[in-house]
Short mmCIF file of C-alpha atoms and ligand atoms in Angstrom, two decimals:
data_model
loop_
_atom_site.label_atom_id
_atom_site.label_comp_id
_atom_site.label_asym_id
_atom_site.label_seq_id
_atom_site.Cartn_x
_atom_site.Cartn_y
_atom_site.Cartn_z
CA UNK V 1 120.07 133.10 97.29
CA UNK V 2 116.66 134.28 96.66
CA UNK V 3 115.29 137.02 98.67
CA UNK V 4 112.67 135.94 101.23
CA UNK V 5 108.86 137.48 100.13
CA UNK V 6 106.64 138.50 103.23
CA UNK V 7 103.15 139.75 102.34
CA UNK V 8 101.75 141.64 105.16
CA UNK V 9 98.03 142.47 104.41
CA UNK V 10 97.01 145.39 106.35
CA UNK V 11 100.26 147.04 106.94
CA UNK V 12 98.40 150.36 106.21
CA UNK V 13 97.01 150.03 109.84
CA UNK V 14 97.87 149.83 113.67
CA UNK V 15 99.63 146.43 114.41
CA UNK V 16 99.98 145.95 110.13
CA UNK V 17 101.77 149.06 110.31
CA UNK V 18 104.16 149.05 113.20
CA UNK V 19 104.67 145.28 112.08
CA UNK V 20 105.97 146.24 108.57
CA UNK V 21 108.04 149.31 110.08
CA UNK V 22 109.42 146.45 112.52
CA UNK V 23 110.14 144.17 109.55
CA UNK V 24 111.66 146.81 107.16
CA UNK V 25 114.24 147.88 109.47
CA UNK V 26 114.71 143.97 110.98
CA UNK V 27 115.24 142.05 108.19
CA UNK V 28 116.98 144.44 105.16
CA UNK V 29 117.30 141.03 103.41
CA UNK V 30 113.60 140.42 103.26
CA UNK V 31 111.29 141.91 100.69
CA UNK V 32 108.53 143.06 102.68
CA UNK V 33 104.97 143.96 100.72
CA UNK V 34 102.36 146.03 102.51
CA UNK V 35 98.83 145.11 100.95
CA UNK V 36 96.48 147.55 102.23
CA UNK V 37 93.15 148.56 100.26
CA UNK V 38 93.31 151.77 102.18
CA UNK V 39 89.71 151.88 104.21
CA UNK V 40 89.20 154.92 106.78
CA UNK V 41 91.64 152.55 109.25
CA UNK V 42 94.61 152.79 106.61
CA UNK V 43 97.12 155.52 106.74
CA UNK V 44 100.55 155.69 104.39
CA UNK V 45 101.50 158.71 106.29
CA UNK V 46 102.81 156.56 109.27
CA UNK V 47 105.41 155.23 106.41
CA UNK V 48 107.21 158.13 105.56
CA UNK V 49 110.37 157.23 106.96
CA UNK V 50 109.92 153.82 105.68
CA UNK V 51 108.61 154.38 102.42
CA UNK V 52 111.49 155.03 100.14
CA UNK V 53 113.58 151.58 101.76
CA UNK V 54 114.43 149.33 98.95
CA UNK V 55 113.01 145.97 100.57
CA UNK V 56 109.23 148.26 101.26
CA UNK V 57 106.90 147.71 98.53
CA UNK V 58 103.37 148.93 98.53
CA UNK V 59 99.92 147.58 97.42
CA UNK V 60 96.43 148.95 97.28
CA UNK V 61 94.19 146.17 96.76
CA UNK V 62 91.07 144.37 98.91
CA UNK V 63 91.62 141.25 99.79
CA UNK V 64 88.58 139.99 98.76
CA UNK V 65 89.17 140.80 95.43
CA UNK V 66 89.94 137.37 93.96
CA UNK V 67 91.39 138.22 90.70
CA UNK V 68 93.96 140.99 91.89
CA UNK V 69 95.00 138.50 94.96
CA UNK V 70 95.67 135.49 92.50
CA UNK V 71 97.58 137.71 90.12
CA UNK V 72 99.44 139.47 92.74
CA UNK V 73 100.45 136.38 93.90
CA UNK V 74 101.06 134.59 90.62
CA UNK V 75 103.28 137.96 89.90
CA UNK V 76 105.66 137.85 93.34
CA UNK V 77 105.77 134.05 94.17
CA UNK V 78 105.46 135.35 98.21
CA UNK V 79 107.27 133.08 100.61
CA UNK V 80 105.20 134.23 103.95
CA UNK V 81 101.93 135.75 104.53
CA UNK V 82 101.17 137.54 107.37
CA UNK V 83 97.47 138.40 107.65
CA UNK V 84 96.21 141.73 109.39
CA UNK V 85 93.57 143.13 107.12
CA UNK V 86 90.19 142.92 108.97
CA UNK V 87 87.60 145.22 109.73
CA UNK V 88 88.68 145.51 113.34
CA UNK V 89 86.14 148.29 115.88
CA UNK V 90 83.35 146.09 117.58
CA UNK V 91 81.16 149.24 117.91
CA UNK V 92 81.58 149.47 113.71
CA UNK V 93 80.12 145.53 113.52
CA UNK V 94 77.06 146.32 115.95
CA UNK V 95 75.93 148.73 113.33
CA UNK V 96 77.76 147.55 109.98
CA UNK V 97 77.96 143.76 110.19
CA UNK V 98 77.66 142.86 106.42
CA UNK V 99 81.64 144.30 105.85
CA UNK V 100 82.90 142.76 108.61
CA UNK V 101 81.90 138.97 107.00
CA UNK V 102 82.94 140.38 103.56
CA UNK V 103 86.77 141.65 104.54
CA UNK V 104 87.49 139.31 107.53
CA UNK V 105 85.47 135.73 106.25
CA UNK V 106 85.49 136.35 102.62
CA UNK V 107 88.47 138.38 102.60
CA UNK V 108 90.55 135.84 104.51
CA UNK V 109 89.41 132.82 102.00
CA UNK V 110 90.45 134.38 99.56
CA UNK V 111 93.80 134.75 100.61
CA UNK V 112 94.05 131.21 102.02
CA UNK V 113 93.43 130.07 98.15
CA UNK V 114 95.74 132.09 96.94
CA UNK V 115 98.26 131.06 99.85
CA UNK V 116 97.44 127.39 98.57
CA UNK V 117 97.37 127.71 94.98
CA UNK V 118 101.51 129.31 95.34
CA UNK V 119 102.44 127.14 97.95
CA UNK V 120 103.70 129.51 100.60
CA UNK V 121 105.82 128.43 103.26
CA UNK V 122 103.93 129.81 105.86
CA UNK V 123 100.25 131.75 106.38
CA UNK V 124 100.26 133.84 109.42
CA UNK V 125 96.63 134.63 110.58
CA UNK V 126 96.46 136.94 113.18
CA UNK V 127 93.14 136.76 115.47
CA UNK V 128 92.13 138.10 118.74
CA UNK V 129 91.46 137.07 121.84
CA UNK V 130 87.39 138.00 121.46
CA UNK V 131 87.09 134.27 119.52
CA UNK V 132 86.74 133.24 123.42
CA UNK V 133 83.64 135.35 124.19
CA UNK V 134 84.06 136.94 127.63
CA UNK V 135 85.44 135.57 131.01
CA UNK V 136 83.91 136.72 134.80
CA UNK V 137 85.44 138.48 136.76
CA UNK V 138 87.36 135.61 138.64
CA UNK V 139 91.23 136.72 138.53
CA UNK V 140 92.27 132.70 138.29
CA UNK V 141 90.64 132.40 135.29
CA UNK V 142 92.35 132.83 131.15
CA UNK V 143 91.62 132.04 127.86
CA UNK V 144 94.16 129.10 126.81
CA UNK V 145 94.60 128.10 123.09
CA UNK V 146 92.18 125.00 124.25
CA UNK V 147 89.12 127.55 125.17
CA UNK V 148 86.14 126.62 122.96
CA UNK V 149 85.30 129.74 120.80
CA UNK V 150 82.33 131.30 121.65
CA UNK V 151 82.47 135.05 120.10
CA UNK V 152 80.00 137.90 120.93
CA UNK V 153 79.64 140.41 118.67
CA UNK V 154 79.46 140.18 115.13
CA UNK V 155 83.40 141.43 114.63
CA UNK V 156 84.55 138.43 117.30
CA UNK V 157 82.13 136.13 115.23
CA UNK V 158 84.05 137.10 112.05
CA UNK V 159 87.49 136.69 113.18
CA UNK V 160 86.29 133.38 114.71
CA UNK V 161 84.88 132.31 111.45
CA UNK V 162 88.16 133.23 110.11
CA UNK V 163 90.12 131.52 112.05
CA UNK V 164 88.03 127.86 111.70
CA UNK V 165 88.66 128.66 107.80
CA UNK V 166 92.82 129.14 108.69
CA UNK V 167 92.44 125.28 110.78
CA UNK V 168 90.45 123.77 107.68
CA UNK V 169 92.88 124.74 104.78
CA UNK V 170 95.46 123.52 107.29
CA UNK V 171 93.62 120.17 107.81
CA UNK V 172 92.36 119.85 104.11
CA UNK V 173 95.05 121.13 102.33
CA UNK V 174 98.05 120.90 104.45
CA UNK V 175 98.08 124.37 104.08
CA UNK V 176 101.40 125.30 106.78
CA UNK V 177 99.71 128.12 109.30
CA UNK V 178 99.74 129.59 112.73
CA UNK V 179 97.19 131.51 114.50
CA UNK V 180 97.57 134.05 116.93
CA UNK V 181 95.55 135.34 119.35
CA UNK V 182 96.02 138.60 121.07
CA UNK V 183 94.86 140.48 123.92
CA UNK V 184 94.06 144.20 123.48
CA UNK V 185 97.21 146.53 121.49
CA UNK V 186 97.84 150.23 122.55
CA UNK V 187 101.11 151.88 120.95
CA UNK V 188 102.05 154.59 118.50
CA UNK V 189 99.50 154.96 115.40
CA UNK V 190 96.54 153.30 117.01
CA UNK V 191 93.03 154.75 115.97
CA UNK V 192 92.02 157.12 117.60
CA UNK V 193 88.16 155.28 117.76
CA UNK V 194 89.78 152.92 120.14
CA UNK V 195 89.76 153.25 123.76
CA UNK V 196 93.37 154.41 125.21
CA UNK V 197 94.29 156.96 121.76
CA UNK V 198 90.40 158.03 122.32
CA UNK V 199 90.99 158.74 125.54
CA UNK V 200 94.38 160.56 125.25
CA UNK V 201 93.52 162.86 122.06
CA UNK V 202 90.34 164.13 124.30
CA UNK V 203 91.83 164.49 127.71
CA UNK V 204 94.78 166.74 125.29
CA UNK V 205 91.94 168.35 124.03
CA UNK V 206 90.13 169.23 127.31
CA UNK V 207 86.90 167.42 125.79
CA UNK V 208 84.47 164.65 127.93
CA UNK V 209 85.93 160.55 127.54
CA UNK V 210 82.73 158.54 127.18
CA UNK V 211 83.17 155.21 129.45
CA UNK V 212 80.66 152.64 128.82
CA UNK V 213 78.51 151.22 131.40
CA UNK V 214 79.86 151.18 134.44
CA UNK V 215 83.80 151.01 133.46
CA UNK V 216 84.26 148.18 134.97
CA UNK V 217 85.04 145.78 131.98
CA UNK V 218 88.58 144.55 131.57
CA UNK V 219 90.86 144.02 129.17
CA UNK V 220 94.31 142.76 129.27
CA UNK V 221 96.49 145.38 127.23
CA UNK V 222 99.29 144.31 125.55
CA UNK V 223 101.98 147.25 123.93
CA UNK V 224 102.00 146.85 120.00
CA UNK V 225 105.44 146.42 119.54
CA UNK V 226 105.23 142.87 121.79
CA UNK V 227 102.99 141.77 119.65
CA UNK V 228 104.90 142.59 116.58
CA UNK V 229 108.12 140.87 118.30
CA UNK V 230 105.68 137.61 119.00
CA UNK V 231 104.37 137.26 115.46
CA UNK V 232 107.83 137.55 114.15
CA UNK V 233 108.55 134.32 116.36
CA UNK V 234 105.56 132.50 115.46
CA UNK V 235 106.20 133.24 111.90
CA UNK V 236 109.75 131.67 112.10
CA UNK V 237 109.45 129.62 114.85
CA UNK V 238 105.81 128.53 114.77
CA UNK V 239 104.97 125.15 114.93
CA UNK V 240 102.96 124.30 111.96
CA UNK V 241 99.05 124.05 112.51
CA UNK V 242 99.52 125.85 116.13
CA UNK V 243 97.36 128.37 117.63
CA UNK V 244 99.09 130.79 119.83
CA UNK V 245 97.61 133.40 122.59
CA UNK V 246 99.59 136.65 122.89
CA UNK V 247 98.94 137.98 125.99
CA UNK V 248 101.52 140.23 129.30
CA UNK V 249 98.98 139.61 132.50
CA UNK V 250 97.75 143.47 132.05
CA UNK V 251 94.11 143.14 133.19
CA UNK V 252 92.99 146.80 133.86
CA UNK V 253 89.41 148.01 134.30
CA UNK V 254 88.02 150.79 131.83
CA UNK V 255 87.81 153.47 134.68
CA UNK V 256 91.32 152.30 135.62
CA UNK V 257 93.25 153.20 132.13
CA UNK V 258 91.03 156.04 131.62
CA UNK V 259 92.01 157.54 134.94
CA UNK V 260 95.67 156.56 134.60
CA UNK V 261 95.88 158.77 131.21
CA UNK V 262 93.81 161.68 132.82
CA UNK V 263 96.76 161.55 136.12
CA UNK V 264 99.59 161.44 133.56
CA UNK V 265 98.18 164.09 131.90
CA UNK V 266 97.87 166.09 134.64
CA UNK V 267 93.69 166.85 134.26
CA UNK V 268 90.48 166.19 136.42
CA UNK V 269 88.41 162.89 136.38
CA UNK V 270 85.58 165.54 135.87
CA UNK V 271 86.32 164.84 131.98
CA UNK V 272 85.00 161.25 132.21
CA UNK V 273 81.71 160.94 131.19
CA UNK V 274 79.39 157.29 131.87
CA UNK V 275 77.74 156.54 128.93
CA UNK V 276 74.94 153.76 127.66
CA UNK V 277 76.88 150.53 127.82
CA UNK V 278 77.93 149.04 124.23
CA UNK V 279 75.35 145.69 123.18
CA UNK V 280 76.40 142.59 124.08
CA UNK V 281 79.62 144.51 126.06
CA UNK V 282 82.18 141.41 126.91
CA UNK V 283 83.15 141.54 130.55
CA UNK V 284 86.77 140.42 131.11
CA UNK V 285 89.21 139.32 128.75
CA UNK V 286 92.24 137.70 130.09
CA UNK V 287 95.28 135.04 127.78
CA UNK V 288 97.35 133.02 129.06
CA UNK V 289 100.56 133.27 127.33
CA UNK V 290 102.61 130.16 128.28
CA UNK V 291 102.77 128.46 125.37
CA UNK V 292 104.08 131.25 123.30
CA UNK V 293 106.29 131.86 126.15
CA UNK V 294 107.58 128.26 125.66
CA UNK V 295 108.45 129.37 122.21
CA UNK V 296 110.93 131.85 124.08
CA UNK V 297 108.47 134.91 123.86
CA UNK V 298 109.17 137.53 126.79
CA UNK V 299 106.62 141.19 126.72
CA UNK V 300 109.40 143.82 127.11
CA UNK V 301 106.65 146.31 127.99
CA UNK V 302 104.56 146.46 131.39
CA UNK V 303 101.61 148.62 131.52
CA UNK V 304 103.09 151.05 133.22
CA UNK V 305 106.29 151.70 131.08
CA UNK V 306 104.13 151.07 127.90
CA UNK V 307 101.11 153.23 128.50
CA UNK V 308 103.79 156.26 129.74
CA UNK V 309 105.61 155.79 126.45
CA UNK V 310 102.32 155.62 124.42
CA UNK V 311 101.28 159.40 126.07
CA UNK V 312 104.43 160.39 125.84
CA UNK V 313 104.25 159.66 121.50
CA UNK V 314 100.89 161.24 121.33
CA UNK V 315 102.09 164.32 123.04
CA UNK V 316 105.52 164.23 120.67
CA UNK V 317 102.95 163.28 117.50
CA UNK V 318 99.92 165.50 117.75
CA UNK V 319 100.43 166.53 113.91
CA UNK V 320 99.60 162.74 113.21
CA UNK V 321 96.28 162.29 115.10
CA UNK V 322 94.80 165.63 114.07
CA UNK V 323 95.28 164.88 110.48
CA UNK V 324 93.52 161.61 111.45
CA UNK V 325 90.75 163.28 112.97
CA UNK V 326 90.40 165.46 110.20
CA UNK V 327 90.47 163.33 107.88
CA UNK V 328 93.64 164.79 105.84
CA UNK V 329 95.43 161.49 105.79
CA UNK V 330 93.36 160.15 103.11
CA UNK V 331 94.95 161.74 100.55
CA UNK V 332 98.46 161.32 101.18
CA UNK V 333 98.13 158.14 98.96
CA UNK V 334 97.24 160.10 95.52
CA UNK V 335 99.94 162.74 96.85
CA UNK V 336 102.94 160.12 97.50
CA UNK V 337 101.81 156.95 95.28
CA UNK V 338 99.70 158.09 92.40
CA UNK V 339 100.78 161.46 91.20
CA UNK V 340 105.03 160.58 92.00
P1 LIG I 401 93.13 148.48 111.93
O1 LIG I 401 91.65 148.67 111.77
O2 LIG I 401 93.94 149.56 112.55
O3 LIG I 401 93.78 148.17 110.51
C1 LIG I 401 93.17 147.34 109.56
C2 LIG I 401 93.85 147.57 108.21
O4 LIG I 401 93.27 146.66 107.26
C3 LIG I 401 93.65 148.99 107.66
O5 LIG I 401 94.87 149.50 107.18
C4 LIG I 401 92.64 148.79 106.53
O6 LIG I 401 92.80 149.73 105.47
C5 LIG I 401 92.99 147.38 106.08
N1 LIG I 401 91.85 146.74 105.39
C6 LIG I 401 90.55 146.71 105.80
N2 LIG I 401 89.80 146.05 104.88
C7 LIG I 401 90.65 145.64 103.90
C8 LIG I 401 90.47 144.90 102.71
N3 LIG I 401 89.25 144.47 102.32
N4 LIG I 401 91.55 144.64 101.93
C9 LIG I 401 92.78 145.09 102.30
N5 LIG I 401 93.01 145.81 103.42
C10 LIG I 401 91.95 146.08 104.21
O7 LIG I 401 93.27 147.11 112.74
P2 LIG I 401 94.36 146.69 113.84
O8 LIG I 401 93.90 147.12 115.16
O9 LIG I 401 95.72 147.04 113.34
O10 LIG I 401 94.18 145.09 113.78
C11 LIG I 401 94.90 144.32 112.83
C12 LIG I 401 94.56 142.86 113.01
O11 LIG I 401 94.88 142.45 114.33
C13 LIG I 401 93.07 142.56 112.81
O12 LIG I 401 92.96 141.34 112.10
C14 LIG I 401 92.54 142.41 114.22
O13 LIG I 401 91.45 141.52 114.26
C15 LIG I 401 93.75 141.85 114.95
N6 LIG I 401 93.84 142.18 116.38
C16 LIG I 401 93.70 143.48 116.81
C17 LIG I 401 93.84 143.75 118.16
C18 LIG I 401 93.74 145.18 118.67
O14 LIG I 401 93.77 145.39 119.89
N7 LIG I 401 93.67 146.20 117.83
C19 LIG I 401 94.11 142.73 119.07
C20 LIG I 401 94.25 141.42 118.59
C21 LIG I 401 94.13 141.18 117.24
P1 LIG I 402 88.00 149.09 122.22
O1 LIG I 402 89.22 149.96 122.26
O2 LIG I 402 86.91 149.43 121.26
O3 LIG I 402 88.49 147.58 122.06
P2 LIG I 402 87.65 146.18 122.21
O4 LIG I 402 86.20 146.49 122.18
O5 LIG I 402 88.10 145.43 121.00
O6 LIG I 402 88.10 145.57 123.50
O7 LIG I 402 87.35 149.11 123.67
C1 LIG I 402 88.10 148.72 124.82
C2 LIG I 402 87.16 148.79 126.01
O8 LIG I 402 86.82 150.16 126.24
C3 LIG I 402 85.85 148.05 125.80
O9 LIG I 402 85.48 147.44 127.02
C4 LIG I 402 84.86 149.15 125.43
C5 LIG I 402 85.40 150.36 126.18
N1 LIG I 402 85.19 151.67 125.54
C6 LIG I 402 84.65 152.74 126.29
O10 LIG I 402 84.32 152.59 127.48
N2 LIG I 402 84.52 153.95 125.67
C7 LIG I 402 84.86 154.16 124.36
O11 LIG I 402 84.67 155.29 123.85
C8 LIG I 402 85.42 153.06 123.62
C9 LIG I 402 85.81 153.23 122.16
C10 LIG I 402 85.57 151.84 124.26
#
């Protein structure tokens, strides 16, 4: 029987990246291909114990490079594509918009012609729940798959645009896709730009966590490797032309995951520092997850367990997010993939 194909675009990233490890070692009879062109958010080095696997296979290439997508494609015959690669910091698109419509808009059309011209089985696009635009601050209120989109900030207005280009390949071209929509990740290998690894590799570090505004805004945090497990079953299980929100009812304020970290760390809330509040700064994000939890979908993570474990891999892994901060990482790829 012929092996099964999975493109994973982005797997040189957070979710990408725990997704392929989570892939690798799931499904030895899958060939899994990590297509990463290897921006400041891509690191190999999270790969090494991956990396020399038989069913891993690594590309650099952008996405929204037509030619090398149609003849990578043309050259493996993929079966699946799941689609991370995206420009993904909303502070980045406030002051860099033009790269966010060029990797996530362009980027993702290109892949959705390429996805069409082979005839893949199934296209994967995975979105975020900032397509909504915000919610108050009324607990009794979620984003369901039926919320209109109404993104914020140029990122959220990319990954919308994205997404309306996934639904019209599916409607024009019968194109066979899911969306997903996920609340906020934390886990092992997340960017240290981003809130909770911010937060951690500073309060380590003794130096000030800025909190925007007034901390109040909330997110609803969802541990990596739940998302991973739910995009595995909407990849298999998916009904075809669904949208599905990924989501564990974790609503936390700013102030409140910023002051858990500091506690489990042991340190003073004299670190945190209030800071001008980010433009157009959503208020509340919050999913309702009961469709995907239809699909049979369970979070094994709650906060509390996940956020412990998450400090606790930061503390174990410092080596990884001070080569990150230093910038090392970026040549691991010439060391491992160009010069072996
Ligand atoms: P990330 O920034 O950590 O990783 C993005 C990866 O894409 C990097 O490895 C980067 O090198 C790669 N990339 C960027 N531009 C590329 C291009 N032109 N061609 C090929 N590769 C390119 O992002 P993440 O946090 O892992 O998010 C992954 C996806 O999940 C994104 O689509 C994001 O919108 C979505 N998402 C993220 C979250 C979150 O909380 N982080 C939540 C929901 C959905
Ligand atoms: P972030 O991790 O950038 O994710 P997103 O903007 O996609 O939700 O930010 C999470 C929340 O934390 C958001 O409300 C902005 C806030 N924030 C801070 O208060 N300080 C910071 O240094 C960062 C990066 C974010």
């Amino acid at each position: 029987m012929k092996k099964q194909k999975v493109l994973v675009t982005g797997g040189a990233g957070f979710i990408g990246g725990n997704f392929v490890q989570y892939m690798v070692n799931k499904y030895p009879e899958y060939d899994i291909y990590n297509l990463d062109l290897l921006t400041y958010a891509g690191d190999l080095t999270k790969h090494r114990e991956i990396e020399e696997k038989p069913n891993y296979n690594f590309v650099q290439a952008d996405i929204a490079d037509k030619e090398a997508i149609m003849a990578l494609f043309e050259k493996e015959k993929f079966d699946y594509v799941v689609h991370f690669a995206a420009e993904s910091h909303v502070d980045r698109s406030i002051t860099n918009p033009e790269i966010f419509v060029l990797t996530n808009v362009l980027g993702t059309q290109v892949l959705l012609d390429a996805a069409k011209e082979y005839k893949i089985s199934k296209f994967v696009h995975v979105s975020t729940d900032e397509v909504y635009g915000e919610l108050d601050f009324d607990p009794t209120t979620f984003f369901t798959e039926e919320t209109p989109l109404q993104p914020n900030s140029p990122y959220s207005a990319s990954k919308a645009s994205s997404d309306l280009l996934v639904r019209a390949y599916h409607e024009t071209f019968h194109l066979p896709i899911n969306i997903t929509r996920c609340s906020n990740n934390y886990g092992p290998y997340h960017f240290p730009e981003k809130l909770i690894p911010l937060t951690i590799s500073r309060v380590v570090n003794d130096e000030k966590v800025p909190v925007y505004g007034d901390g109040k805004n909330i997110r609803d945090w969802l541990h990596v490797l739940d998302h991973c497990a739910a995009i595995d079953l909407v990849l298999h299980e998916g009904v075809n032309g669904e949208v599905y929100n990924v989501g564990g009812h974790n609503e936390r304020t700013n102030l409140e995951v910023v002051k858990t970290i500091i506690s489990t760390l042991g340190k003073s809330e004299e670190l945190i520092e209030f800071v001008q509040d980010r433009l157009g700064h959503d208020k509340r994000y919050a999913i309702d997850p009961t469709k995907l939890e239809r699909l049979g979908w369970i979070p094994t993570y709650t906060f509390e367990t996940g956020i412990a474990q998450t400090i606790q891999w930061y503390l174990d892994n410092k080596d990884w997010w001070e080569q990150i901060l230093s910038g090392e990482y970026q040549s691991y790829f010439e060391k491992q993939y160009i010069l072996k």
